[in-house]
Amino acid sequence: MADARPYWNMAQETLPQERIRELQWQKLQRQMQYIYDHSPHFYRPKFDAVGAQPRDIRSFEDFRRLPIMRTKELDRAAQEDSAAREGHPYGTYLCAPLEQVVHVYSTSGTSGEPSFYTYTEQDLRINDECWARTFWRAGIRPGETVLHGFGLSMWSAGIPVVRALAAMGARPIAAGAEGGIERMLMFARLTKPVALVGTPSLAEYIIEKCPSILGYPASELGVKTIVVAGAPGAGLPDVRKRITEGFGGARLFDSSQGCWGLGNVSCDCDEYQGMHVVSPEHCIWADLVDPDSKAPLPLEDGAVGEGVITAFDHQAGPAFRYAFGDTLQLFTEPCRCGAPGWRFRILGRVDDLLNVKGIKVYPAAVRNVINGFVPRTTGEMRIVLDAPPPAVNPPLQIKVEHAPGMSLPEIEALRAELVEKLKGRLRFTAAITMVEPGSLERSTLKGKLIEKNY
Ligand SMILES: [Zn+2]
């Protein structure tokens, strides 16, 4: 029987595409004027530099011709600028008065200095709404217990997700990744969650550790739904298989949300179809530019490029033509699950992309190949870099954990097979070092794929 209420917000999530387009355009015009008026040291000069006032932008095509206005690098400079001018680290793109900023999270930059993201009360309400749409599509319902295993401290999937789960009427158990695996599993044993939210590597770590900590496998935890975010994984067939089987047939969904009102979630199709955008009236995500030239790319089914975010309703530190460094693939054709709208898939970070003598290699794709050799490998691997990416002198060095109890000839045969498979599938030559099971460090936070030797 069809679900009588397939969406959290039936009115908004079933709007015809033309109506969404109209709403986006109305909001875009209002938002351009808002950021122009409220960001005199960041957004306004960027419009002025190309000789355009917001009112000169008369179509989506005009909008897409505007330059990229935010990147991680520009953000860092804007944070230093706001610290100097205004005494706060939230960037000169902060458009709301500081006293209206009620929540802050950060990501760690490569330099070690955090990048900050801010919410007003209204921004948080939109965030609640987007996560509710996401969780509802994943099958989470009010009254259900949900184990929250994302990092709680200063992360977009931390306190904002706990808050969003409570706002939709679910019961989050905010164990948080920082508390460690034993504590998290103790809470799981006591509170009996039917859903888990966390990173894919946390889900895998629970499968690995549950038998020794609780004395029974993760399949007996009673978790029926898992929503992962923060790293690719749900879209990798082998990771997907390991997580769903490890939790006894739980349904696995993928999501990737920030603070700007972009909701998205993968669907329940057997084969991963990318993430459905669930809040197109709040934020554009799947706008694509060439990662090098930053020129707009045609938005057609299957197109690949760097994603560009523009938020329509965000007040605090709005994203506007923000090239955030993820390589996306766009799908505009209808999904077989029947849900409306566009989908996208994250292929990796633009910065993570390795160039092995002209061959583009995504670390996540390497991990996917290694995962195909479970149970002969544990699935844990590291790409070892001797110099900063993206250029790598071949062969690409990779450490792979073999399974326990293998003989030396078996390990050597596996190593040779892995080299051949990587060459066949991803076209680069690997130098693989087989290491003991359990020797690569596990993490309850984001899965680590690169070991830096520089
Ligand atoms: Zn679908």
XYZ file of C-alpha atoms and ligand atoms in Angstrom:
455
model
C 0.000 0.000 0.000
C 1.288 3.436 -0.870
C 2.291 5.600 2.078
C -0.568 8.019 2.764
C 1.961 10.665 3.720
C 5.197 10.061 1.804
C 6.553 13.536 2.638
C 6.914 15.542 5.818
C 5.666 18.697 4.117
C 3.143 17.499 1.556
C 2.373 21.011 0.287
C 5.965 22.142 -0.348
C 7.522 18.837 -1.393
C 4.995 18.149 -4.134
C 5.060 21.607 -5.757
C 5.224 21.463 -9.553
C 8.676 22.225 -10.963
C 7.446 25.448 -12.637
C 6.100 26.744 -9.326
C 9.439 25.938 -7.637
C 11.230 27.826 -10.395
C 8.975 30.882 -9.826
C 9.527 30.758 -6.084
C 13.290 30.440 -6.545
C 13.360 33.449 -8.832
C 11.285 35.638 -6.487
C 13.443 34.675 -3.522
C 16.670 35.068 -5.473
C 15.856 38.670 -6.352
C 15.022 39.455 -2.728
C 18.135 37.678 -1.437
C 20.496 39.457 -3.863
C 19.225 42.799 -2.604
C 19.507 41.605 1.012
C 23.149 40.536 0.759
C 24.038 43.641 -1.282
C 22.530 45.892 1.383
C 23.837 44.026 4.437
C 27.364 43.044 3.442
C 29.165 46.278 2.509
C 32.648 44.746 2.760
C 32.062 41.395 1.061
C 29.104 40.888 -1.263
C 28.511 44.504 -2.303
C 32.036 45.067 -3.684
C 31.793 41.793 -5.599
C 28.653 42.975 -7.403
C 30.192 46.419 -7.915
C 33.370 44.887 -9.358
C 31.427 43.393 -12.260
C 29.315 46.526 -12.649
C 26.072 44.796 -11.706
C 23.444 45.877 -9.216
C 21.052 43.164 -8.020
C 18.269 44.756 -10.083
C 20.384 44.274 -13.250
C 20.160 40.492 -12.827
C 17.028 39.693 -14.807
C 17.148 35.946 -15.306
C 18.703 32.735 -14.003
C 21.100 32.941 -16.945
C 22.275 36.376 -15.745
C 22.616 34.983 -12.242
C 24.710 32.045 -13.449
C 27.041 34.470 -15.246
C 27.853 36.246 -11.973
C 31.315 35.292 -10.711
C 31.864 32.797 -7.907
C 31.662 34.936 -4.762
C 32.583 32.559 -1.949
C 35.179 29.798 -1.681
C 36.953 28.362 1.365
C 39.934 30.654 0.630
C 37.791 33.778 0.266
C 36.007 32.818 3.496
C 39.255 32.706 5.429
C 40.233 36.175 4.250
C 36.721 37.457 5.070
C 36.984 36.015 8.598
C 40.273 37.814 9.185
C 38.715 40.957 7.781
C 35.670 40.765 10.068
C 37.904 40.062 13.069
C 39.840 43.243 12.287
C 36.885 45.458 11.358
C 34.080 44.170 13.508
C 35.727 42.124 16.254
C 34.113 38.772 15.361
C 35.396 35.796 13.331
C 32.190 35.100 11.371
C 33.219 36.763 8.127
C 32.298 40.019 6.415
C 29.547 38.028 4.636
C 27.659 38.033 7.950
C 24.506 39.883 6.905
C 22.497 39.715 10.131
C 23.337 41.761 13.230
C 25.672 39.732 15.456
C 23.174 39.733 18.327
C 20.740 37.789 16.118
C 23.242 34.956 15.553
C 22.107 32.191 17.899
C 24.109 29.177 16.739
C 27.603 28.675 15.332
C 29.428 25.677 13.979
C 32.810 25.318 12.374
C 34.913 23.135 10.151
C 38.640 22.814 10.543
C 40.561 24.427 7.729
C 43.789 23.050 6.302
C 45.676 25.757 8.202
C 44.140 24.593 11.492
C 42.086 27.786 11.843
C 38.356 26.971 11.943
C 35.882 28.227 9.357
C 32.685 29.446 11.015
C 29.065 29.074 9.905
C 26.235 30.923 11.577
C 22.484 30.710 12.055
C 19.789 33.125 13.139
C 16.669 31.759 14.811
C 14.938 31.704 11.410
C 17.919 29.896 9.852
C 17.656 27.223 12.544
C 13.925 26.800 11.895
C 14.611 26.253 8.179
C 17.358 23.800 9.140
C 14.859 21.885 11.316
C 12.419 21.783 8.408
C 15.007 20.473 5.905
C 16.182 17.705 8.240
C 12.572 16.758 9.035
C 11.910 16.319 5.300
C 15.078 14.205 5.062
C 14.386 12.023 8.082
C 10.733 11.548 7.123
C 11.720 10.281 3.664
C 14.135 7.876 5.370
C 11.200 6.532 7.384
C 11.926 8.159 10.770
C 8.684 9.117 12.514
C 7.710 11.187 15.568
C 7.920 9.169 18.765
C 10.830 7.031 17.584
C 14.165 6.784 19.386
C 17.116 7.841 17.233
C 20.749 7.281 18.251
C 22.730 10.388 17.291
C 26.353 9.442 16.627
C 27.681 12.419 14.685
C 30.318 14.581 16.325
C 28.382 16.960 18.566
C 30.980 19.651 18.981
C 30.734 22.532 16.530
C 29.444 20.473 13.596
C 26.450 21.086 11.316
C 25.325 17.501 11.891
C 25.867 17.851 15.648
C 23.598 19.993 17.788
C 21.526 21.250 14.797
C 20.559 17.654 13.977
C 19.745 16.814 17.608
C 17.553 19.912 17.652
C 15.910 19.013 14.320
C 15.083 15.473 15.466
C 13.464 16.835 18.614
C 11.589 19.493 16.606
C 9.996 16.841 14.375
C 8.916 14.905 17.440
C 11.495 12.119 17.389
C 13.590 11.277 20.459
C 17.298 11.838 19.812
C 19.779 10.101 22.089
C 22.682 12.507 21.658
C 25.510 10.071 22.394
C 27.819 11.948 20.028
C 30.921 10.523 18.376
C 33.280 12.171 20.879
C 32.018 9.983 23.719
C 33.590 6.917 22.152
C 32.221 3.629 20.947
C 31.688 1.917 24.323
C 29.504 4.705 25.632
C 27.557 4.885 22.397
C 26.855 1.164 22.426
C 25.828 1.328 26.074
C 23.226 3.974 25.172
C 22.090 1.810 22.246
C 21.635 -1.182 24.558
C 19.660 0.830 27.111
C 17.488 3.049 24.881
C 16.867 0.635 21.962
C 16.949 3.093 19.054
C 15.164 2.131 15.832
C 17.313 4.546 13.836
C 20.940 5.613 13.779
C 22.393 8.842 12.379
C 26.169 9.176 11.987
C 29.036 8.884 9.535
C 29.412 5.754 7.370
C 32.639 4.947 9.226
C 30.791 5.079 12.555
C 28.208 2.609 11.234
C 31.022 0.279 10.168
C 32.799 0.709 13.496
C 29.637 -0.248 15.382
C 29.405 -3.436 13.292
C 33.039 -4.219 14.123
C 32.854 -3.458 17.855
C 29.332 -4.477 18.882
C 30.098 -8.199 19.383
C 33.042 -7.607 21.718
C 31.442 -4.724 23.664
C 27.821 -5.891 23.977
C 28.274 -9.603 23.330
C 25.937 -9.677 20.346
C 26.142 -8.471 16.723
C 24.924 -5.068 15.481
C 22.140 -6.894 13.636
C 20.503 -7.443 17.041
C 20.512 -3.767 18.050
C 17.063 -3.274 16.505
C 18.173 -0.436 14.221
C 15.938 -0.402 11.127
C 17.009 2.883 9.532
C 20.444 4.461 9.176
C 21.003 7.968 7.839
C 24.643 8.713 7.133
C 26.348 11.976 6.191
C 29.776 13.573 6.309
C 31.515 11.175 3.913
C 30.653 9.183 0.816
C 29.809 5.629 1.736
C 26.108 4.989 1.254
C 26.726 5.473 -2.454
C 29.586 2.957 -2.580
C 28.032 -0.452 -3.316
C 30.346 -2.437 -1.059
C 30.137 -0.081 1.908
C 26.374 -0.042 1.442
C 26.234 -3.834 1.432
C 28.425 -4.144 4.531
C 26.402 -1.613 6.538
C 22.929 -2.882 5.593
C 23.930 -6.530 6.171
C 25.823 -5.736 9.361
C 22.678 -4.144 10.794
C 20.539 -7.091 9.794
C 18.913 -5.577 6.708
C 18.509 -1.980 7.941
C 17.663 0.597 5.264
C 20.543 2.958 4.551
C 20.158 6.568 3.423
C 22.708 9.179 2.532
C 22.482 12.896 3.155
C 24.677 15.961 2.904
C 23.445 19.181 4.453
C 25.001 22.388 5.622
C 23.505 25.398 7.341
C 21.903 27.074 4.339
C 18.605 25.259 4.030
C 19.637 22.596 1.624
C 17.899 19.339 2.434
C 18.707 16.187 0.500
C 18.497 12.468 0.980
C 19.036 9.349 -1.091
C 16.083 7.068 -1.781
C 15.333 3.429 -1.220
C 16.089 2.174 -4.738
C 18.241 -0.993 -4.713
C 20.909 0.754 -6.707
C 22.065 4.143 -5.359
C 20.422 6.965 -7.338
C 22.110 9.967 -5.720
C 20.521 12.358 -3.236
C 17.122 13.904 -3.908
C 16.983 17.633 -3.220
C 14.107 18.028 -0.745
C 14.089 21.816 -0.248
C 14.663 23.469 -3.639
C 12.687 26.536 -2.509
C 15.302 27.274 0.189
C 18.601 26.645 -1.568
C 20.217 25.761 -4.888
C 22.962 23.198 -4.583
C 23.246 21.485 -7.911
C 24.576 24.431 -9.877
C 27.828 23.442 -11.551
C 30.988 25.221 -12.639
C 34.242 24.007 -14.132
C 36.545 23.432 -11.110
C 39.462 25.225 -12.804
C 37.932 28.124 -14.755
C 34.794 28.446 -12.534
C 32.750 28.993 -15.732
C 29.129 27.746 -15.555
C 28.498 24.284 -17.013
C 25.310 23.155 -18.790
C 22.893 21.703 -16.222
C 22.005 18.477 -17.992
C 21.480 14.923 -16.813
C 24.806 13.347 -15.817
C 26.790 16.626 -15.844
C 29.869 16.665 -13.549
C 31.452 19.784 -12.040
C 32.150 21.723 -8.880
C 28.947 22.395 -6.917
C 27.859 25.989 -6.293
C 25.482 26.824 -3.428
C 23.101 29.754 -3.284
C 20.761 30.069 -0.295
C 17.464 31.926 -0.816
C 16.343 32.401 2.784
C 19.479 32.276 4.912
C 19.987 35.423 6.975
C 23.196 35.025 9.000
C 26.078 34.197 6.640
C 24.322 33.329 3.396
C 25.964 31.232 0.715
C 25.717 33.051 -2.582
C 27.495 31.598 -5.619
C 29.611 29.621 -3.179
C 31.927 27.091 -4.869
C 32.516 24.852 -1.892
C 34.943 22.350 -3.358
C 32.805 19.235 -3.873
C 32.699 17.533 -7.245
C 29.061 16.722 -7.995
C 27.228 14.765 -10.621
C 23.761 16.065 -11.452
C 20.731 13.951 -12.398
C 17.768 15.795 -13.881
C 15.820 12.807 -15.228
C 13.041 11.436 -12.977
C 14.113 8.794 -10.459
C 12.481 5.388 -10.550
C 11.431 5.810 -6.917
C 8.914 8.420 -8.110
C 10.129 11.306 -5.915
C 10.176 14.600 -7.826
C 13.008 16.998 -8.595
C 16.722 16.853 -9.250
C 19.276 14.591 -7.610
C 23.021 14.787 -7.233
C 25.849 12.561 -6.213
C 29.052 13.721 -4.486
C 32.067 12.286 -6.294
C 34.689 13.686 -3.922
C 36.421 16.887 -2.877
C 37.896 18.908 -5.705
C 41.036 19.082 -3.489
C 41.081 15.307 -2.908
C 41.234 14.570 -6.562
C 44.641 13.029 -7.224
C 46.365 13.276 -10.537
C 48.502 10.199 -11.083
C 50.412 11.109 -14.215
C 47.345 12.494 -15.988
C 44.862 9.981 -14.544
C 42.254 11.485 -12.207
C 41.806 9.321 -9.096
C 39.213 9.839 -6.317
C 40.372 8.283 -3.028
C 36.776 7.167 -2.362
C 36.805 5.192 -5.608
C 40.020 3.440 -4.506
C 38.399 2.513 -1.205
C 35.429 1.098 -3.102
C 37.683 -1.275 -5.035
C 39.465 -2.382 -1.833
C 36.075 -2.953 -0.165
C 35.218 -5.328 -2.988
C 37.843 -7.708 -1.544
C 36.205 -8.071 1.881
C 36.440 -10.527 3.685
C 40.009 -11.103 2.440
C 40.754 -7.496 3.407
C 39.203 -5.740 6.411
C 38.249 -2.896 4.050
C 40.586 -0.466 5.854
C 43.113 1.268 3.620
C 45.226 4.419 3.332
C 46.626 6.177 0.324
C 50.129 7.300 1.319
C 51.258 10.629 -0.116
C 54.876 11.823 0.065
C 54.081 15.268 -1.336
C 51.027 17.538 -1.310
C 48.358 16.530 -3.849
C 47.034 16.647 -6.507
C 50.066 15.544 -8.591
C 51.349 12.098 -7.633
C 54.320 10.344 -9.161
C 53.305 6.786 -9.995
C 53.000 4.264 -8.564
C 50.327 5.443 -6.094
C 51.224 3.962 -2.689
C 48.438 2.266 -0.770
C 48.363 0.390 2.542
C 45.706 -2.304 2.780
C 44.803 -4.431 5.800
C 44.553 -8.142 5.063
C 42.179 -10.379 7.013
C 43.335 -12.305 10.100
C 44.747 -15.798 9.671
C 46.040 -15.519 6.123
C 49.272 -17.216 5.030
C 52.094 -15.257 3.386
C 51.406 -16.728 -0.082
C 47.702 -15.850 0.265
C 48.570 -12.289 1.253
C 50.947 -11.953 -1.691
C 48.331 -13.325 -4.106
C 45.770 -10.842 -2.758
C 48.235 -7.968 -3.182
C 48.822 -8.882 -6.829
C 45.059 -9.152 -7.447
C 44.456 -5.725 -5.893
C 47.106 -4.117 -8.101
C 45.538 -5.683 -11.172
C 41.994 -4.707 -10.196
C 42.960 -1.076 -9.517
C 44.741 -0.913 -12.856
C 41.727 -2.403 -14.645
C 39.055 -0.388 -12.877
C 40.729 2.966 -12.207
C 43.579 2.872 -14.737
C 46.460 3.716 -12.383
C 49.368 1.634 -11.137
C 49.436 1.011 -7.395
C 52.273 -0.062 -5.096
C 50.403 -1.897 -2.362
C 51.780 -2.709 1.085
C 49.725 -5.300 2.937
C 49.493 -4.562 6.674
C 48.201 -6.497 9.695
C 44.465 -6.386 10.448
C 43.674 -3.665 12.977
C 46.947 -1.794 12.388
C 45.355 1.231 10.670
C 43.771 3.632 13.112
C 39.926 3.480 13.340
C 37.902 6.612 13.768
C 34.330 7.259 14.866
C 34.473 10.560 12.981
C 35.056 10.916 9.241
C 36.752 7.960 7.555
C 40.354 8.820 6.817
C 41.663 7.712 3.426
C 44.931 9.614 3.101
C 48.137 9.315 5.137
C 50.352 12.340 4.664
C 54.100 11.769 4.734
C 54.995 15.376 4.080
Zn 14.857 8.123 -5.978
